[in-house]
Short mmCIF file of C-alpha atoms in Angstrom, two decimals:
data_model
loop_
_atom_site.label_atom_id
_atom_site.label_comp_id
_atom_site.label_asym_id
_atom_site.label_seq_id
_atom_site.Cartn_x
_atom_site.Cartn_y
_atom_site.Cartn_z
CA MET V 958 -31.02 -2.91 -26.19
CA LYS V 959 -32.98 -5.35 -28.46
CA LEU V 960 -35.05 -8.41 -27.99
CA ILE V 961 -33.72 -11.47 -29.80
CA ARG V 962 -34.53 -15.31 -29.79
CA THR V 963 -32.30 -17.16 -27.34
CA GLU V 964 -30.83 -19.55 -30.01
CA ASP V 965 -29.53 -16.45 -31.78
CA ALA V 966 -27.95 -14.78 -28.65
CA VAL V 967 -24.51 -16.41 -28.86
CA GLY V 968 -21.85 -13.53 -28.50
CA SER V 969 -24.52 -11.09 -27.21
CA VAL V 970 -24.43 -9.17 -24.02
CA LEU V 971 -27.21 -9.66 -21.43
CA CYS V 972 -28.96 -6.51 -20.24
CA HIS V 973 -30.33 -8.14 -17.07
CA ASP V 974 -29.77 -10.89 -14.70
CA ILE V 975 -31.29 -14.37 -15.35
CA THR V 976 -32.58 -16.01 -12.25
CA GLN V 977 -32.89 -19.87 -11.72
CA ILE V 978 -35.34 -21.12 -9.19
CA ILE V 979 -35.08 -24.67 -7.99
CA PRO V 980 -37.56 -25.17 -4.92
CA GLY V 981 -35.72 -25.99 -1.84
CA VAL V 982 -32.43 -25.72 -3.65
CA THR V 983 -31.67 -22.34 -5.18
CA LYS V 984 -32.96 -19.12 -6.07
CA ASP V 985 -30.14 -17.01 -7.61
CA ALA V 986 -28.80 -15.56 -10.81
CA VAL V 987 -27.62 -18.12 -13.21
CA PHE V 988 -26.34 -15.32 -15.37
CA ARG V 989 -25.59 -11.76 -14.59
CA LYS V 990 -26.03 -8.61 -16.47
CA GLY V 991 -23.35 -8.15 -18.61
CA HIS V 992 -22.68 -11.83 -19.36
CA ILE V 993 -21.67 -12.70 -22.86
CA VAL V 994 -23.72 -15.58 -23.99
CA THR V 995 -21.90 -18.77 -25.23
CA GLU V 996 -23.16 -21.72 -27.05
CA GLU V 997 -23.08 -23.65 -23.92
CA ASP V 998 -25.35 -21.18 -22.05
CA ILE V 999 -28.35 -21.69 -24.62
CA PRO V 1000 -29.69 -24.98 -23.04
CA VAL V 1001 -29.41 -23.46 -19.56
CA LEU V 1002 -31.27 -20.34 -20.66
CA LEU V 1003 -34.00 -22.44 -22.25
CA SER V 1004 -34.25 -24.59 -19.10
CA VAL V 1005 -35.09 -21.46 -17.05
CA GLY V 1006 -37.80 -20.43 -19.43
CA LYS V 1007 -35.97 -17.91 -21.43
CA GLU V 1008 -37.12 -18.11 -25.09
CA ASN V 1009 -36.07 -14.50 -25.72
CA LEU V 1010 -33.60 -12.27 -24.33
CA TYR V 1011 -32.82 -8.46 -24.01
CA VAL V 1012 -29.39 -7.92 -25.19
CA TRP V 1013 -27.26 -4.97 -25.96
CA GLU V 1014 -26.71 -3.86 -29.54
CA ALA V 1015 -23.06 -3.71 -30.54
CA ARG V 1016 -22.30 -0.11 -31.54
CA GLU V 1017 -19.02 1.02 -33.03
CA GLY V 1018 -17.07 3.00 -30.64
CA MET V 1019 -18.42 1.33 -27.52
CA LEU V 1020 -16.75 -1.21 -25.27
CA HIS V 1021 -18.25 -3.82 -22.99
CA GLU V 1022 -17.61 -3.48 -19.28
CA ASN V 1023 -15.27 -6.43 -19.25
CA ASP V 1024 -12.90 -4.82 -22.06
CA ALA V 1025 -13.02 -1.53 -20.21
CA ALA V 1026 -11.89 -3.23 -16.90
CA GLU V 1027 -8.95 -4.93 -18.79
CA ILE V 1028 -7.85 -1.29 -19.85
CA LEU V 1029 -8.06 -0.09 -16.22
CA ARG V 1030 -5.94 -3.21 -15.33
CA GLN V 1031 -3.29 -2.15 -17.93
CA VAL V 1032 -2.83 1.22 -16.49
CA CYS V 1033 -3.01 0.21 -12.85
CA GLN V 1034 -0.84 -3.10 -12.60
CA GLY V 1035 2.86 -2.69 -11.71
CA GLU V 1036 5.39 -5.38 -11.03
CA HIS V 1037 4.90 -8.00 -8.41
CA MET V 1038 1.12 -7.99 -8.70
CA LYS V 1039 -1.34 -10.67 -9.82
CA ALA V 1040 -4.55 -9.69 -11.57
CA SER V 1041 -7.78 -11.79 -11.15
CA GLY V 1042 -9.86 -12.88 -13.85
CA VAL V 1043 -12.67 -10.47 -14.85
CA LYS V 1044 -15.97 -11.23 -13.07
CA GLU V 1045 -19.18 -9.16 -13.52
CA GLY V 1046 -17.13 -6.34 -15.04
CA LYS V 1047 -14.55 -6.10 -12.13
CA ILE V 1048 -10.78 -7.08 -11.86
CA GLU V 1049 -8.79 -7.15 -8.67
CA LEU V 1050 -5.01 -6.89 -8.23
CA SER V 1051 -3.22 -8.54 -5.30
CA ALA V 1052 0.46 -8.72 -4.06
CA GLU V 1053 2.70 -11.45 -5.31
CA CYS V 1054 5.34 -10.58 -2.54
CA ASP V 1055 5.57 -8.70 0.62
CA GLY V 1056 6.54 -5.04 0.05
CA LEU V 1057 5.54 -1.37 0.27
CA LEU V 1058 2.62 -0.18 -1.79
CA LYS V 1059 3.24 3.09 -3.67
CA ILE V 1060 0.25 4.83 -5.56
CA ASN V 1061 0.41 7.74 -7.99
CA ARG V 1062 -2.40 9.75 -6.35
CA ASP V 1063 -2.56 12.22 -9.10
CA LYS V 1064 -3.40 9.67 -11.67
CA LEU V 1065 -5.68 7.75 -9.29
CA ASN V 1066 -7.70 10.95 -8.70
CA ALA V 1067 -7.72 11.94 -12.36
CA VAL V 1068 -9.29 8.52 -13.36
CA ASN V 1069 -11.79 8.51 -10.62
CA GLY V 1070 -12.56 12.08 -11.38
CA MET V 1071 -13.54 11.28 -14.89
CA GLY V 1072 -16.88 9.66 -13.87
CA GLN V 1073 -18.12 6.23 -14.68
CA MET V 1074 -14.67 4.81 -13.48
CA VAL V 1075 -14.00 2.97 -10.28
CA LEU V 1076 -10.52 2.45 -8.73
CA ALA V 1077 -10.90 1.49 -5.16
CA SER V 1078 -7.57 0.74 -3.33
CA ARG V 1079 -6.10 0.31 -0.06
CA HIS V 1080 -3.80 3.16 1.34
CA GLY V 1081 -0.32 3.69 -0.26
CA ASP V 1082 2.89 4.09 1.54
CA PHE V 1083 1.95 1.09 3.91
CA PRO V 1084 3.22 -2.50 3.75
CA VAL V 1085 1.38 -5.28 2.22
CA LYS V 1086 1.75 -9.06 2.41
CA LYS V 1087 1.87 -11.64 -0.37
CA GLY V 1088 -1.83 -12.37 -1.32
CA ASP V 1089 -3.10 -9.03 0.15
CA LYS V 1090 -5.74 -7.26 -2.20
CA ILE V 1091 -4.42 -4.07 -3.55
CA VAL V 1092 -7.11 -2.61 -5.74
CA GLY V 1093 -10.39 -3.33 -7.42
CA MET V 1094 -11.35 -1.76 -10.64
CA ARG V 1095 -14.49 -1.41 -12.94
CA VAL V 1096 -16.46 0.98 -15.00
CA VAL V 1097 -19.99 1.71 -13.85
CA PRO V 1098 -22.06 1.23 -17.07
CA LEU V 1099 -22.31 -2.05 -18.84
CA VAL V 1100 -20.98 -0.47 -21.95
CA ILE V 1101 -18.77 2.64 -22.23
CA GLU V 1102 -17.45 4.93 -25.02
CA GLU V 1103 -14.08 3.71 -26.23
CA GLU V 1104 -12.90 7.35 -26.47
CA LYS V 1105 -13.21 7.64 -22.59
CA MET V 1106 -11.07 4.50 -22.22
CA ASN V 1107 -8.54 6.00 -24.61
CA ARG V 1108 -8.39 9.20 -22.41
CA VAL V 1109 -7.59 6.87 -19.40
CA ARG V 1110 -4.55 5.68 -21.29
CA GLU V 1111 -3.51 9.19 -22.17
CA ILE V 1112 -3.81 10.31 -18.51
CA CYS V 1113 -1.83 7.37 -17.12
CA GLY V 1114 0.87 7.17 -19.62
CA GLU V 1115 3.61 4.45 -19.44
CA GLU V 1116 4.08 4.22 -15.51
CA PRO V 1117 1.46 2.21 -13.76
CA ILE V 1118 -0.74 3.86 -11.00
CA PHE V 1119 0.29 1.15 -8.64
CA GLN V 1120 3.70 -0.13 -7.70
CA LEU V 1121 4.84 -2.71 -5.10
CA LEU V 1122 8.46 -2.12 -4.01
CA PRO V 1123 9.72 -5.40 -2.41
CA PHE V 1124 11.39 -5.28 1.10
CA ARG V 1125 15.10 -5.34 0.77
CA PRO V 1126 17.32 -7.41 3.08
CA MET V 1127 19.29 -4.76 4.93
CA LYS V 1128 21.76 -4.80 7.84
CA ALA V 1129 21.04 -2.53 10.84
CA GLY V 1130 23.17 -1.31 13.73
CA ILE V 1131 21.58 0.14 16.87
CA VAL V 1132 23.31 2.81 19.05
CA THR V 1133 21.59 2.71 22.39
CA THR V 1134 22.20 6.20 24.28
CA GLY V 1135 21.70 7.25 28.00
CA SER V 1136 24.03 7.54 30.84
CA GLU V 1137 21.50 5.61 33.07
CA VAL V 1138 21.85 2.63 30.74
CA TYR V 1139 25.51 2.99 30.04
CA TYR V 1140 26.52 3.00 33.72
CA GLY V 1141 24.00 0.13 34.54
CA ARG V 1142 21.74 2.14 36.73
CA ILE V 1143 18.67 0.84 34.80
CA GLN V 1144 18.06 -2.13 32.47
CA ASP V 1145 18.01 -1.38 28.73
CA GLN V 1146 14.28 -2.02 27.70
CA PHE V 1147 14.65 0.10 24.37
CA THR V 1148 16.98 -1.91 22.41
CA PRO V 1149 14.96 -5.23 22.54
CA VAL V 1150 11.81 -3.40 21.12
CA VAL V 1151 13.73 -1.79 18.33
CA LYS V 1152 15.43 -5.14 17.41
CA ASP V 1153 12.18 -6.75 17.20
CA LYS V 1154 10.66 -4.31 14.87
CA LEU V 1155 13.82 -4.23 12.63
CA GLU V 1156 13.75 -7.95 12.33
CA GLU V 1157 9.92 -7.86 11.62
CA ALA V 1158 10.86 -5.55 8.76
CA GLY V 1159 13.24 -8.24 7.33
CA MET V 1160 16.43 -6.60 8.46
CA GLU V 1161 19.46 -8.33 10.01
CA VAL V 1162 20.48 -6.63 13.17
CA LEU V 1163 24.24 -6.61 13.49
CA GLY V 1164 24.35 -5.66 17.16
CA ASN V 1165 24.07 -2.60 19.45
CA THR V 1166 26.59 -0.06 20.99
CA LEU V 1167 26.02 1.37 24.42
CA CYS V 1168 26.82 5.09 24.70
CA ASN V 1169 26.54 7.71 27.43
CA ASP V 1170 25.19 11.19 26.61
CA ASP V 1171 28.40 12.35 25.12
CA ALA V 1172 27.61 13.53 21.52
CA ASP V 1173 31.01 12.66 20.16
CA MET V 1174 30.64 9.13 21.63
CA VAL V 1175 27.35 8.44 19.90
CA THR V 1176 28.70 10.08 16.56
CA ASP V 1177 31.65 7.75 16.63
CA ALA V 1178 29.32 4.86 17.26
CA ILE V 1179 27.18 5.70 14.38
CA ARG V 1180 30.21 5.81 12.01
CA GLU V 1181 31.49 2.56 13.35
CA TRP V 1182 28.39 0.83 12.46
CA ILE V 1183 28.40 2.19 8.88
CA ALA V 1184 32.03 1.18 8.52
CA LYS V 1185 30.93 -2.32 9.59
CA GLY V 1186 28.38 -2.56 6.86
CA ALA V 1187 25.16 -1.25 8.52
CA GLU V 1188 22.80 -0.01 5.80
CA VAL V 1189 20.56 1.68 8.58
CA VAL V 1190 21.54 2.95 11.73
CA VAL V 1191 18.95 3.52 14.68
CA CYS V 1192 19.69 5.47 17.74
CA THR V 1193 17.72 5.11 20.81
CA GLY V 1194 16.93 7.76 23.37
CA GLY V 1195 18.21 11.17 24.20
CA MET V 1196 15.94 12.91 21.62
CA SER V 1197 14.01 15.45 23.81
CA VAL V 1198 15.22 19.13 24.33
CA ASP V 1199 16.65 18.26 27.84
CA PRO V 1200 20.33 19.65 28.36
CA ASP V 1201 21.63 16.09 28.61
CA ASP V 1202 19.82 14.75 25.52
CA ARG V 1203 22.53 15.04 22.78
CA THR V 1204 21.60 12.41 20.47
CA PRO V 1205 20.23 14.91 17.79
CA LEU V 1206 23.54 16.71 17.71
CA ALA V 1207 25.36 13.40 17.32
CA ILE V 1208 23.20 12.25 14.51
CA ARG V 1209 23.77 15.77 12.75
CA ASN V 1210 27.54 15.43 13.14
CA ALA V 1211 27.40 11.92 11.49
CA SER V 1212 25.37 12.91 8.64
CA ASP V 1213 25.27 14.71 5.45
CA GLN V 1214 21.74 15.66 5.49
CA VAL V 1215 19.14 16.12 8.14
CA VAL V 1216 15.63 15.59 6.66
CA THR V 1217 13.65 16.29 9.73
CA TYR V 1218 13.91 16.56 13.62
CA GLY V 1219 10.30 16.54 14.67
CA ALA V 1220 7.30 15.14 12.92
CA PRO V 1221 3.43 15.80 13.17
CA VAL V 1222 2.78 12.41 14.52
CA LEU V 1223 1.78 11.49 18.15
CA PRO V 1224 3.40 9.29 19.40
CA GLY V 1225 6.61 10.25 17.94
CA ALA V 1226 6.88 13.98 17.71
CA MET V 1227 10.65 14.16 18.56
CA PHE V 1228 11.72 11.50 15.71
CA MET V 1229 14.74 12.40 13.65
CA LEU V 1230 15.92 11.33 10.25
CA ALA V 1231 19.25 12.04 8.55
CA TYR V 1232 21.42 10.50 5.89
CA ALA V 1233 24.99 9.59 5.95
CA GLY V 1234 25.52 9.33 2.21
CA ASP V 1235 22.74 6.81 1.35
CA ILE V 1236 22.52 5.41 4.95
CA PRO V 1237 19.56 6.42 6.76
CA VAL V 1238 20.21 7.41 10.55
CA MET V 1239 17.20 7.56 12.70
CA GLY V 1240 16.79 9.03 16.23
CA LEU V 1241 14.03 7.25 18.04
CA PRO V 1242 12.16 9.19 20.96
CA GLY V 1243 11.25 7.32 24.17
CA CYS V 1244 7.70 6.47 23.15
CA VAL V 1245 8.94 3.90 20.68
CA MET V 1246 9.91 1.77 23.73
CA TYR V 1247 6.35 1.80 25.31
CA SER V 1248 3.83 2.67 22.79
CA LYS V 1249 2.50 -0.25 20.53
CA ARG V 1250 2.49 1.99 17.30
CA THR V 1251 4.55 5.33 16.78
CA ILE V 1252 6.07 7.18 14.02
CA PHE V 1253 8.74 4.40 13.65
CA ASP V 1254 5.95 2.03 12.29
CA LEU V 1255 5.27 4.55 9.54
CA VAL V 1256 8.73 5.27 8.50
CA LEU V 1257 10.35 1.83 8.75
CA PRO V 1258 8.55 -0.01 6.00
CA ARG V 1259 9.46 2.85 3.75
CA ILE V 1260 13.15 2.49 4.54
CA ALA V 1261 13.00 -1.09 4.21
CA ALA V 1262 11.70 -0.80 0.64
CA GLY V 1263 14.66 1.40 -0.16
CA GLU V 1264 12.80 4.78 -0.34
CA ARG V 1265 14.78 7.94 0.35
CA LEU V 1266 12.37 10.02 2.34
CA THR V 1267 12.05 13.88 2.12
CA ALA V 1268 10.79 16.57 4.44
CA GLU V 1269 7.40 16.57 2.52
CA ASP V 1270 6.84 12.95 3.39
CA PHE V 1271 6.73 13.99 6.96
CA SER V 1272 4.86 17.27 6.67
CA VAL V 1273 1.86 15.52 5.20
CA LEU V 1274 1.48 12.97 8.25
CA GLY V 1275 -0.35 15.46 10.38
CA GLU V 1276 -3.98 14.33 9.16
CA GLY V 1277 -4.03 10.80 10.53
CA GLY V 1278 -0.97 11.28 12.63
CA LEU V 1279 -2.76 11.01 15.97
CA CYS V 1280 -2.76 7.36 17.22
CA LEU V 1281 -5.88 6.81 19.23
CA ASN V 1282 -4.37 4.13 21.57
CA CYS V 1283 -7.35 1.72 20.94
CA PRO V 1284 -7.82 -1.01 23.55
CA THR V 1285 -7.52 -3.45 20.84
CA CYS V 1286 -4.81 -2.35 18.25
CA THR V 1287 -5.85 -3.04 14.62
CA PHE V 1288 -2.86 -1.35 13.01
CA PRO V 1289 -2.45 -1.04 10.09
CA ASN V 1290 -6.15 -1.34 9.49
CA CYS V 1291 -6.98 1.93 11.01
CA GLY V 1292 -6.62 5.57 10.44
CA PHE V 1293 -3.17 5.95 11.96
CA GLY V 1294 -0.74 7.52 9.46
CA LYS V 1295 -3.34 7.91 6.75
#
């Protein structure tokens, strides 16, 4: 850094905060470290007693923190995101629509692992609403080697680190299973819960079909909903290992691929996901009916965003897969599913 006259500082980068004190009114930084001095700033600087300033000497091959933050924005920002202006070397991205946040974790970790880089985000594979913050970014020093920022570009390539998949309007059919409901022995309390969650995810519920525990009857009901245009089919009940619980068999018979029967998530261990062509068919265990948050809340947003899930998507859910049933639920602002 070097010492220069304030009148000669236009275009220079401040090395320290400049504090303005007005008794009884304010005592705060009028300019922050890293601020680039403009012509309009000169009278203000002189009014707070700054005849001279310490500024950074411009050196070839070095970038100011604001310019470095802009490079980070370029490698981070995907579609449907809005960037803030740069402030004190930091830029934030926020969502322009409701959707599912996807993060390339390998790239994220590689950039943060370089040192002097900060990409701090919310968790991926979770829904965000329009206006939600996604990530904040900056470099740590006031100036940084241009070569390091070029390395960031090389690591990240053409695909952005963050992507936002808008929720798709989908049609859903519900297959309600269980002889006790089918024959009217008890009231169906499962279907209303599932219907509410599907509609919360932006889906149109076409209706529900009541079935007993006959596997063929359930399989036929699944196929009928697909024939009627359902893009998602959800089966409720009959998911345990009891002899009368035949829903997993029915789903298997109606599908081309079974992704998982069972997940390392509590509540929701007996969850099932299969695909009939491109149509996801889910089997929901009884916990979805009475627990506030379950495996269904982790999977449904990803289905609504059009993702096709794999077995690996479920196997990694073990860490964070235990819902603590907090007296006041703050999901998704908690550790469940993360």
